[in-house]
PDB file of C-alpha atoms in Angstrom:
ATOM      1  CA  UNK A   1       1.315  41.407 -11.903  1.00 64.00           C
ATOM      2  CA  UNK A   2       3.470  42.064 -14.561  1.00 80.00           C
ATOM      3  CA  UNK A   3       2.272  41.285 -18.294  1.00 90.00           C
ATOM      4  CA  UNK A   4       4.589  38.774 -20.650  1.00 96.00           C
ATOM      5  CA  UNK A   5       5.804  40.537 -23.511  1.00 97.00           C
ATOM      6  CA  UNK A   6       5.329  37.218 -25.318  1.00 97.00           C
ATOM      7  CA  UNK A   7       2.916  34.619 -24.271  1.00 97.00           C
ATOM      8  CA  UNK A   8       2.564  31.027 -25.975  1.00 97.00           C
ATOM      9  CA  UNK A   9      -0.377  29.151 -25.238  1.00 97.00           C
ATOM     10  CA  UNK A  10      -0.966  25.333 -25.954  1.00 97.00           C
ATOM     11  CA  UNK A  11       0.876  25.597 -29.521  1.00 97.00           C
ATOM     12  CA  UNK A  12       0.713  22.509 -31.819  1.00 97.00           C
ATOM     13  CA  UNK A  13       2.582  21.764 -35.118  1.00 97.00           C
ATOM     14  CA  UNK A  14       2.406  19.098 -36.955  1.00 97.00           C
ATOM     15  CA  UNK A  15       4.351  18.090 -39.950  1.00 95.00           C
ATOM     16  CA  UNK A  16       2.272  14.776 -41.910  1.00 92.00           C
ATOM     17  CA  UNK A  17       1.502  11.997 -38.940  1.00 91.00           C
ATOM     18  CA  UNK A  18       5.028  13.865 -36.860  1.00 95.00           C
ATOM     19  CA  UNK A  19       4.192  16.265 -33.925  1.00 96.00           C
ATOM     20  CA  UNK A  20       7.149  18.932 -33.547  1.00 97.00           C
ATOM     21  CA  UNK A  21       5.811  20.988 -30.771  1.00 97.00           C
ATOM     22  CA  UNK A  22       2.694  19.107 -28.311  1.00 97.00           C
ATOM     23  CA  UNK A  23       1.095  21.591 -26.519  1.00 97.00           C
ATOM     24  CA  UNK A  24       3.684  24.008 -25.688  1.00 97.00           C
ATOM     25  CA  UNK A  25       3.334  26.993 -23.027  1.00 97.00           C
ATOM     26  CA  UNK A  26       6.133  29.832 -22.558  1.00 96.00           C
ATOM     27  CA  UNK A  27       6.262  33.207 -21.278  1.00 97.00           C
ATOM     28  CA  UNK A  28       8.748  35.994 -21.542  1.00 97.00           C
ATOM     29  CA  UNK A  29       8.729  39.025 -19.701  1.00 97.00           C
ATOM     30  CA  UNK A  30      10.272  42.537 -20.318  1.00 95.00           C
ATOM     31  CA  UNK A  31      14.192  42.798 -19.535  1.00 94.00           C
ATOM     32  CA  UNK A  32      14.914  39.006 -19.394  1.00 97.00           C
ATOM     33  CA  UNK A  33      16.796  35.951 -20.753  1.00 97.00           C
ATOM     34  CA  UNK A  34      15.065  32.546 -21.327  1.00 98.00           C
ATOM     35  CA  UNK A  35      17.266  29.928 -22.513  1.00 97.00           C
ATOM     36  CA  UNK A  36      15.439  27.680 -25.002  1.00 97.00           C
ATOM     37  CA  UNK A  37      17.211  23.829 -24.389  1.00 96.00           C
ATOM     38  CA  UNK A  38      17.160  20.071 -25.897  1.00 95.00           C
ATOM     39  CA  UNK A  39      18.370  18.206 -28.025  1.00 93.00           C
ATOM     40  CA  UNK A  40      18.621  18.015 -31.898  1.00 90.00           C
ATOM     41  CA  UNK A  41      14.680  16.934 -33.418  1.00 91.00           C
ATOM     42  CA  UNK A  42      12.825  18.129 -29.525  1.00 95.00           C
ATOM     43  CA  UNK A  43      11.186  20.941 -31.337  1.00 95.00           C
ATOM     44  CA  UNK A  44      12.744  24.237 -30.294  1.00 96.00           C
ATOM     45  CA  UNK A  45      12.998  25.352 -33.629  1.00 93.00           C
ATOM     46  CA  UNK A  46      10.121  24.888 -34.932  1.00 96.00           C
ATOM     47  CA  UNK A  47       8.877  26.737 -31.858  1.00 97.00           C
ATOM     48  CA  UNK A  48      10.763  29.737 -32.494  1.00 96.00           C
ATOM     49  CA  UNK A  49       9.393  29.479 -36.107  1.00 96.00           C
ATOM     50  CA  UNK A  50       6.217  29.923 -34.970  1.00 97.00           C
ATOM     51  CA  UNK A  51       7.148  32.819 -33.396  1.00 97.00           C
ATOM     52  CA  UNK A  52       8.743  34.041 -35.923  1.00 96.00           C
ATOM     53  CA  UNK A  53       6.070  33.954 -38.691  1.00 96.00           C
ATOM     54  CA  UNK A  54       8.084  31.394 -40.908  1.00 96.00           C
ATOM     55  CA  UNK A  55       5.473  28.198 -39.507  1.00 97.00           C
ATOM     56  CA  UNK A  56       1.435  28.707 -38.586  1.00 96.00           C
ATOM     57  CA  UNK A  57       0.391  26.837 -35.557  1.00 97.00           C
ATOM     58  CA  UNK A  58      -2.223  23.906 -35.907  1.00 97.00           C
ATOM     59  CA  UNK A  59      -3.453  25.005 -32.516  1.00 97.00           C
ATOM     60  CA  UNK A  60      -2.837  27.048 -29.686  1.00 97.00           C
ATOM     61  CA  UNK A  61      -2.224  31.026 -29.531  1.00 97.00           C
ATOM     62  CA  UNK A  62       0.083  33.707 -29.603  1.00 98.00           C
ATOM     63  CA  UNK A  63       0.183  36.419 -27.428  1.00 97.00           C
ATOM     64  CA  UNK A  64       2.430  39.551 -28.040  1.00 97.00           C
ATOM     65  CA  UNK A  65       2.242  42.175 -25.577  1.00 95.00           C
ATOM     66  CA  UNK A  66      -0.759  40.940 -24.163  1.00 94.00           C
ATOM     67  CA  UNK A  67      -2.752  40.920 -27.275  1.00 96.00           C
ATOM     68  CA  UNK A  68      -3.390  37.785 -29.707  1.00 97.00           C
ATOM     69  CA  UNK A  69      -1.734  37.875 -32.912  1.00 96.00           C
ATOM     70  CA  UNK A  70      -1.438  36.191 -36.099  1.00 94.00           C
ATOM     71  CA  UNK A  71       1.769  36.512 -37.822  1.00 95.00           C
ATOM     72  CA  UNK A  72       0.979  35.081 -41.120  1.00 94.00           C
ATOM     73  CA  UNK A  73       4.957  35.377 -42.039  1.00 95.00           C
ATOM     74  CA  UNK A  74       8.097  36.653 -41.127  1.00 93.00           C
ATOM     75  CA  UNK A  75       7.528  40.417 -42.029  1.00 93.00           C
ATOM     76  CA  UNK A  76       4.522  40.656 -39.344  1.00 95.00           C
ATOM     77  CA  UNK A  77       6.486  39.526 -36.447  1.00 95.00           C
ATOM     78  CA  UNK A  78       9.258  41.829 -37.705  1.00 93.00           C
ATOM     79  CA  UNK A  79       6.531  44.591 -38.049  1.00 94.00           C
ATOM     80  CA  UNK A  80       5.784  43.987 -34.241  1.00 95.00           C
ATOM     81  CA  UNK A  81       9.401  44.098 -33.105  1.00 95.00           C
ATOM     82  CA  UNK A  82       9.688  40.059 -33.441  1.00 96.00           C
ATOM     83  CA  UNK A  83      13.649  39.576 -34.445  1.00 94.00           C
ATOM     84  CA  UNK A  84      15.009  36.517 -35.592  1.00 93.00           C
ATOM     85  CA  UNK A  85      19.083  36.000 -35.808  1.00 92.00           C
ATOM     86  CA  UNK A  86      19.654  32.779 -37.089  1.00 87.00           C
ATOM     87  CA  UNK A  87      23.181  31.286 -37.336  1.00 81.00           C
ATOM     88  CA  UNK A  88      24.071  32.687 -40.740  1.00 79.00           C
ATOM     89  CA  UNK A  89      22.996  36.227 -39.718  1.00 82.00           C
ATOM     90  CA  UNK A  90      21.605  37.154 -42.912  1.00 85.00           C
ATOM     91  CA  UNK A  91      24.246  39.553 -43.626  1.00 92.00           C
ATOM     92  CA  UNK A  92      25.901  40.471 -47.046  1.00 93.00           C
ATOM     93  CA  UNK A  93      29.197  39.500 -47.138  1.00 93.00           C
ATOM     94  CA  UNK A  94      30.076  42.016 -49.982  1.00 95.00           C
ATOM     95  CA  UNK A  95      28.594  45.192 -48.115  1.00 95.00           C
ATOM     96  CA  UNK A  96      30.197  47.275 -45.194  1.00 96.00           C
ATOM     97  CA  UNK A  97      28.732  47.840 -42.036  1.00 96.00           C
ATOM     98  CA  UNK A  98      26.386  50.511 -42.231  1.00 96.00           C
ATOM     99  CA  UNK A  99      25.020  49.429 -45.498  1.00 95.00           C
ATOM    100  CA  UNK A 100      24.055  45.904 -44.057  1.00 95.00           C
ATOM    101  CA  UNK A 101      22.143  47.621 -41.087  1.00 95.00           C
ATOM    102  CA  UNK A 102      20.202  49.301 -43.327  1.00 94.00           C
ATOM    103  CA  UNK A 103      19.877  46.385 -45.984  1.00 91.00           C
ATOM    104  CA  UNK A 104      16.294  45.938 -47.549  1.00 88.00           C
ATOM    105  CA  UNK A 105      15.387  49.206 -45.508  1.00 89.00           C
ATOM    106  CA  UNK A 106      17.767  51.793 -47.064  1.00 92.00           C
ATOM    107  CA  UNK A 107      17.844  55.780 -46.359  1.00 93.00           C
ATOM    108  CA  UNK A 108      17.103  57.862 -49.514  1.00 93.00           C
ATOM    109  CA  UNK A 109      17.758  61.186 -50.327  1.00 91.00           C
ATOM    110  CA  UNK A 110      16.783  63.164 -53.393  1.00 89.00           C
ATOM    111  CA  UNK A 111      19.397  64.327 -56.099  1.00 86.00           C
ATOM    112  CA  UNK A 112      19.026  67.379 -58.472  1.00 81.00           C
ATOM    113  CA  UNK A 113      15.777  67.330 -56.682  1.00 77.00           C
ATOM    114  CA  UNK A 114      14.090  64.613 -58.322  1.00 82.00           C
ATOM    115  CA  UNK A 115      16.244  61.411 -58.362  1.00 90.00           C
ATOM    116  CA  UNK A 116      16.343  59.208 -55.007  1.00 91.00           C
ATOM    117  CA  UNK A 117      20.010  58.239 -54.628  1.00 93.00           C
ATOM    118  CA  UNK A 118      21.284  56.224 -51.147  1.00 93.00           C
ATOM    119  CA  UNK A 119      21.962  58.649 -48.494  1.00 95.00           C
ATOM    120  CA  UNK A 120      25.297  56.947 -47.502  1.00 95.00           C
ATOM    121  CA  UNK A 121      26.568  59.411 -44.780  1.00 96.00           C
ATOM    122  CA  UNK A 122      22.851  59.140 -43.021  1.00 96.00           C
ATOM    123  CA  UNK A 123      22.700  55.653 -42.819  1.00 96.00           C
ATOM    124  CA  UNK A 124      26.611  55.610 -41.794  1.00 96.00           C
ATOM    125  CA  UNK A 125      25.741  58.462 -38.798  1.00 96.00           C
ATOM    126  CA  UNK A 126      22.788  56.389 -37.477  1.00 95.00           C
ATOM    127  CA  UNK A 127      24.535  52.668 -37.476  1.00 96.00           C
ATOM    128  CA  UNK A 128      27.688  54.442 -35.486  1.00 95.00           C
ATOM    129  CA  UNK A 129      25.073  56.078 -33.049  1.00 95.00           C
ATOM    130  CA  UNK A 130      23.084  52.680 -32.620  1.00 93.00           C
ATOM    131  CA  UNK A 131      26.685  50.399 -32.498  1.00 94.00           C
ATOM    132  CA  UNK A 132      27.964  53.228 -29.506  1.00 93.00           C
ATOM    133  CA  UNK A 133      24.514  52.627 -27.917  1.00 90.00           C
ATOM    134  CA  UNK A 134      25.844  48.487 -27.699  1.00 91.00           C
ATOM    135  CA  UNK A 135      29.474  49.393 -27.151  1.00 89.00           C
ATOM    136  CA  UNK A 136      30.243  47.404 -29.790  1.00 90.00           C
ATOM    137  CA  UNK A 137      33.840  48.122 -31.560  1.00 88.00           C
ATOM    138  CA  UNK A 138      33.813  47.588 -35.372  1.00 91.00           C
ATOM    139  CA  UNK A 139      37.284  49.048 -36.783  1.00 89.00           C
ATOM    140  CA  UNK A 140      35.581  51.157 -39.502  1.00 94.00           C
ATOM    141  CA  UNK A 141      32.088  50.798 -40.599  1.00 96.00           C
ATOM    142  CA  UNK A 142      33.068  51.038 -44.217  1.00 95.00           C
ATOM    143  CA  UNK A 143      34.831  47.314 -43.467  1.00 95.00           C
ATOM    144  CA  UNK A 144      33.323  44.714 -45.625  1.00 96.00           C
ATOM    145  CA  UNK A 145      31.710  41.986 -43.361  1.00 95.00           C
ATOM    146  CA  UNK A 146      33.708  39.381 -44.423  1.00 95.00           C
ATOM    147  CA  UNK A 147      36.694  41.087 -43.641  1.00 95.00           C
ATOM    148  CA  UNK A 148      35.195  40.798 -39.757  1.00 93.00           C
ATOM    149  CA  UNK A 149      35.466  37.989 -36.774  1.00 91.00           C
ATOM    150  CA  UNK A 150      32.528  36.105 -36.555  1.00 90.00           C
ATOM    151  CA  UNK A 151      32.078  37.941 -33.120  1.00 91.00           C
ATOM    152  CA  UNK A 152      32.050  41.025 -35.362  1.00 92.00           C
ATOM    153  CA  UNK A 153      29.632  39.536 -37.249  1.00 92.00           C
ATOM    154  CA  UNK A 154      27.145  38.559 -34.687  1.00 91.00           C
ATOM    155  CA  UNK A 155      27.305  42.206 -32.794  1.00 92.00           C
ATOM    156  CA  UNK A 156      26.557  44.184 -36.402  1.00 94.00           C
ATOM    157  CA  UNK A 157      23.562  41.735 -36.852  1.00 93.00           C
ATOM    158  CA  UNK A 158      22.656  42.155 -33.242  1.00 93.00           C
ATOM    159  CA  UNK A 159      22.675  45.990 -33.737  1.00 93.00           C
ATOM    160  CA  UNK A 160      20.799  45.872 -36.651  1.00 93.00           C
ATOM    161  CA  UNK A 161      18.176  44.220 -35.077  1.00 92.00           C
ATOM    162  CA  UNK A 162      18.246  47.448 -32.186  1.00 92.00           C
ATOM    163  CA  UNK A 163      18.004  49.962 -34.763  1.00 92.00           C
ATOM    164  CA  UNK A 164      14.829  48.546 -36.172  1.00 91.00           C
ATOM    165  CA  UNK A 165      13.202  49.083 -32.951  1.00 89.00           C
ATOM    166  CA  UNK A 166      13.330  45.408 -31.638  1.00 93.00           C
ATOM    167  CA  UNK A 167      11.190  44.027 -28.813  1.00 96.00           C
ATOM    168  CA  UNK A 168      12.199  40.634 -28.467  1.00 97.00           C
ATOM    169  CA  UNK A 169      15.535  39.476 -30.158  1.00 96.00           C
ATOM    170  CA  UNK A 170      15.876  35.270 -30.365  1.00 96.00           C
ATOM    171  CA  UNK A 171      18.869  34.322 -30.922  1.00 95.00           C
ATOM    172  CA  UNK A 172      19.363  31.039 -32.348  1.00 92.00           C
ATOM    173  CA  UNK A 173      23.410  29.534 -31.217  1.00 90.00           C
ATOM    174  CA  UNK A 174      24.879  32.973 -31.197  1.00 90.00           C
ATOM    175  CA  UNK A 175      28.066  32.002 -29.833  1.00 88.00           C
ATOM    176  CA  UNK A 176      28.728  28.228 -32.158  1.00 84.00           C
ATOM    177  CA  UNK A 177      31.957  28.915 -33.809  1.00 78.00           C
ATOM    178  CA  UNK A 178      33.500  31.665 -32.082  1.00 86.00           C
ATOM    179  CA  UNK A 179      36.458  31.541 -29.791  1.00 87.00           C
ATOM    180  CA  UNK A 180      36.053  32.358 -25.955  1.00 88.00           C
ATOM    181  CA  UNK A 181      37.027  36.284 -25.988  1.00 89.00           C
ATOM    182  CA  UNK A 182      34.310  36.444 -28.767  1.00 89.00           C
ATOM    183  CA  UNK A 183      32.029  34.294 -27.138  1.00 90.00           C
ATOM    184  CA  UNK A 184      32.049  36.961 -23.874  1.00 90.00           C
ATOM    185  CA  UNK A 185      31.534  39.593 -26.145  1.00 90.00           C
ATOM    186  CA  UNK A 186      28.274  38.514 -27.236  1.00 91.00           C
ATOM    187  CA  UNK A 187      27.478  37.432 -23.850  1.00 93.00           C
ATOM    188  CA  UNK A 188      28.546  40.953 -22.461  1.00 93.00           C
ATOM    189  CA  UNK A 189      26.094  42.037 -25.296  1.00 93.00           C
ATOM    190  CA  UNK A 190      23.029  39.597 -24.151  1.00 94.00           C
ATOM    191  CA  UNK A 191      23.136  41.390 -20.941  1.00 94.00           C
ATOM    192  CA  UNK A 192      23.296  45.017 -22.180  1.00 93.00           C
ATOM    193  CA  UNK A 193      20.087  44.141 -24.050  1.00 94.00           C
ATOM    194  CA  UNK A 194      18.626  43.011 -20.610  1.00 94.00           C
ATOM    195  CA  UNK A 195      19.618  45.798 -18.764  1.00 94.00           C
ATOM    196  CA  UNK A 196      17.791  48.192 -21.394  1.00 92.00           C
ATOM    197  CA  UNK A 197      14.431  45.969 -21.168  1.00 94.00           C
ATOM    198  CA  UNK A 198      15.032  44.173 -24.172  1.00 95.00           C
ATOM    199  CA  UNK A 199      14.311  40.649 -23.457  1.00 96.00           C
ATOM    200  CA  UNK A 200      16.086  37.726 -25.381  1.00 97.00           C
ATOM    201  CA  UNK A 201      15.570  34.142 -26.388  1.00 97.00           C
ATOM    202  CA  UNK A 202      18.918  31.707 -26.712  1.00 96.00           C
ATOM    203  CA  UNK A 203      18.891  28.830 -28.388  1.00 95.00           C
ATOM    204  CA  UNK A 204      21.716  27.067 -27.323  1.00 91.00           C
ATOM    205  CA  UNK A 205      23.813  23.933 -26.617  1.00 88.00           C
ATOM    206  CA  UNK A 206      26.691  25.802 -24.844  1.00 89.00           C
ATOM    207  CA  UNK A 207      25.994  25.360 -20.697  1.00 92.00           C
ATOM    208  CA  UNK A 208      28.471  27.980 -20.031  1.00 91.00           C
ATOM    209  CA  UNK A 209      25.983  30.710 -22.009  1.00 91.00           C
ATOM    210  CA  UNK A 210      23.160  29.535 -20.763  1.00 93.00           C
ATOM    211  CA  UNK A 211      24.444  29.797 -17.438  1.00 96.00           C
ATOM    212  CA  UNK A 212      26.266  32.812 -17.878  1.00 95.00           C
ATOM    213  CA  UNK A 213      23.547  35.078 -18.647  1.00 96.00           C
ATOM    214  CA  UNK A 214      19.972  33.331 -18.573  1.00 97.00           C
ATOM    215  CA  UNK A 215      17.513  34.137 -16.198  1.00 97.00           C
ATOM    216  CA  UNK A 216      15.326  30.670 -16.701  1.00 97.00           C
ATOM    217  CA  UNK A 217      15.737  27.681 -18.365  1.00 96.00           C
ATOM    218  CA  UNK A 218      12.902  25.645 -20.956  1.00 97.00           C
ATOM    219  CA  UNK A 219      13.498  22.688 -21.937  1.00 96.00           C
ATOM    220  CA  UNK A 220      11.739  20.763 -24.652  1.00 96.00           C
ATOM    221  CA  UNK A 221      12.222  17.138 -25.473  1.00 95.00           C
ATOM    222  CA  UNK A 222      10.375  15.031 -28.756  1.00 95.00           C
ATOM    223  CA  UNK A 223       8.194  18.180 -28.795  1.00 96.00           C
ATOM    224  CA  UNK A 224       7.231  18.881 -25.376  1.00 96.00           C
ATOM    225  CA  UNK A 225       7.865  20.992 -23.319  1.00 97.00           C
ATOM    226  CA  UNK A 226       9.278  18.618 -20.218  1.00 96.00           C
ATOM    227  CA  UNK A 227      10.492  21.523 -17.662  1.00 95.00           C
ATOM    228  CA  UNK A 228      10.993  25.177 -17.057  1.00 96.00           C
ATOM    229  CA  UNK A 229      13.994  26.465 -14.398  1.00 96.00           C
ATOM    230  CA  UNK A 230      15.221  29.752 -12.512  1.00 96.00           C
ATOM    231  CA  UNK A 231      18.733  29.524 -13.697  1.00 97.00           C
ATOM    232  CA  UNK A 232      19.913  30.092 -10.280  1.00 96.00           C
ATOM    233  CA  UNK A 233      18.159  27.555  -8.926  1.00 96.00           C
ATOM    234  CA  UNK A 234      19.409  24.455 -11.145  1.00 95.00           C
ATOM    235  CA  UNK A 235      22.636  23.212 -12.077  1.00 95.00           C
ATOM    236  CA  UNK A 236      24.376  21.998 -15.327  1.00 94.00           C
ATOM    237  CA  UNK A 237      23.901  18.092 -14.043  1.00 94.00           C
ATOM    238  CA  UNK A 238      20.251  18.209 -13.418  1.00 95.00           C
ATOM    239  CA  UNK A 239      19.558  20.507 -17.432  1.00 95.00           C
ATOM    240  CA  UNK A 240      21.141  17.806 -19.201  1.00 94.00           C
ATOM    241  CA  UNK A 241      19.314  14.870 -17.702  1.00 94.00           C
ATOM    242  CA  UNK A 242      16.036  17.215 -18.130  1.00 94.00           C
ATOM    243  CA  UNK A 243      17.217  17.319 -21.717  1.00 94.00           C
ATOM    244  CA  UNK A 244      18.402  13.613 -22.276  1.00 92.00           C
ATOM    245  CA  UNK A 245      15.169  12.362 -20.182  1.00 88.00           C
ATOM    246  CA  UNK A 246      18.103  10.439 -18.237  1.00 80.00           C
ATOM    247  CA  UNK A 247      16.153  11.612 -14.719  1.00 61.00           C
ATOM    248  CA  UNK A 248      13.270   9.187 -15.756  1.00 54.00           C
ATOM    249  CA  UNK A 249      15.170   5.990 -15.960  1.00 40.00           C
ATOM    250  CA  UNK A 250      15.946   6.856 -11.878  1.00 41.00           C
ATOM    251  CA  UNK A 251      12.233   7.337 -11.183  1.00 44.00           C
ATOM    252  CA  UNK A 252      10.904   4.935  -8.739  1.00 42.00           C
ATOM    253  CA  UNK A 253       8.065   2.991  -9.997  1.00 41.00           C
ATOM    254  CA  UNK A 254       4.720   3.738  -8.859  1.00 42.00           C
ATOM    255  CA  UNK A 255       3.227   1.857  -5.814  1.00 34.00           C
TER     256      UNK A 255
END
């Protein structure tokens, strides 16, 4: 049987006397899309944050790769391949391509044999060969990033995240704010990423991305984890009453 790359077990987090996450279990295996659903305040988040080293868990473990780990902050789940993209993309609006691919984590090389000056052409020749890798068309990687679409934008963060070896890529609403053609760019992108074993988490509201290019469905709701679907086994009608809790008020009552 195959092993999760990621395993949660039973995680807890509690903020004061407020519960954000109750209990939660989730698996994700190698070379597939989980869509992570509910509404605003049912705790996805602060899931992901655990999961991304930015929160600690009250209870409950993490598994990576079949082994428990403790990722104390953000750097140790990047250290283990852990990569966040969170709607702003954490990219410098005043820096070109290749130098925002290799931001925090730049290429040296050593001048007059003593000095350690940026090694611009190295870094530029490994974020083209990574970017080919994606198919993913940037004009000229000396463009600033704010001279780029927002689709742009999410596909240089996206390859980034490759470059540094990525395991497991969540992606929190990576398609808010684009237009369609964009929109089925980074789709197109979410399922190159499958196809080369790379698995992703969404985060989204959009039913058309979820659909598009999930393989199953969580939803959470006030902190819980409330269901868990094979995408093409559901439909858009029965998600959102999993996520509104509207499929309760049908329930017979009990005998």
């Amino acid at each position: 049987m195959a092993i999760p790359l990621l395993e949660v077990r039973h995680l807890t987090k509690r903020f004061g006397g407020l519960t954000a996450v109750d209990d939660v279990g989730l698996q994700v295996f190698p070379g597939e899309v989980v869509a992570l659903l509910g509404d605003n305040g049912a705790g996805k988040s602060t899931l992901i944050k655990m999961v991304s080293g930015v929160y600690q868990p009250d209870e409950g473990q993490i598994l990576f790769q079949g082994k428990e780990v403790r990722l104390a902050s953000p750097a140790s789940a990047l250290e283990l391949g852990i990569e966040t993209l969170y709607q702003d993309l954490a990219l410098a609006e005043n820096l070109d391509v290749f130098s925002n691919i290799f931001m925090g984590r730049e290429k040296t090389k050593p001048f007059l044999g003593l000095i350690p000056v940026l090694d611009h052409q190295t870094m530029y020749d490994e974020s083209k060969k990574v970017l080919d890798r994606l198919d993913i068309q940037i004009p000229s990687l000396r463009k600033l990033i704010k001279t780029l679409s927002g689709g742009q934008r999410q596909a240089v963060a996206i390859g980034r995240s490759i470059y540094w070896n990525a395991k497991l890529l969540i992606m929190d609403e990576p398609t808010a704010a684009l237009g369609v053609q964009e929109q089925r760019k980074v789709l197109d992108l979410v399922r190159l990423l499958r196809s080369q074993g790379i698995p992703v988490i969404i985060i989204s509201h959009q039913m058309y991305d979820v659909f598009a290019v999930s393989d199953r469905l969580v939803v959470m709701r006030r902190g819980k984890k409330v269901a868990e679907r094979v995408t093409k086994q559901t439909n858009t009608d029965e998600v959102v009453s999993l996520i509104t809790g509207a499929e309760e008020v049908w329930k017979p009552a009990a005998s």
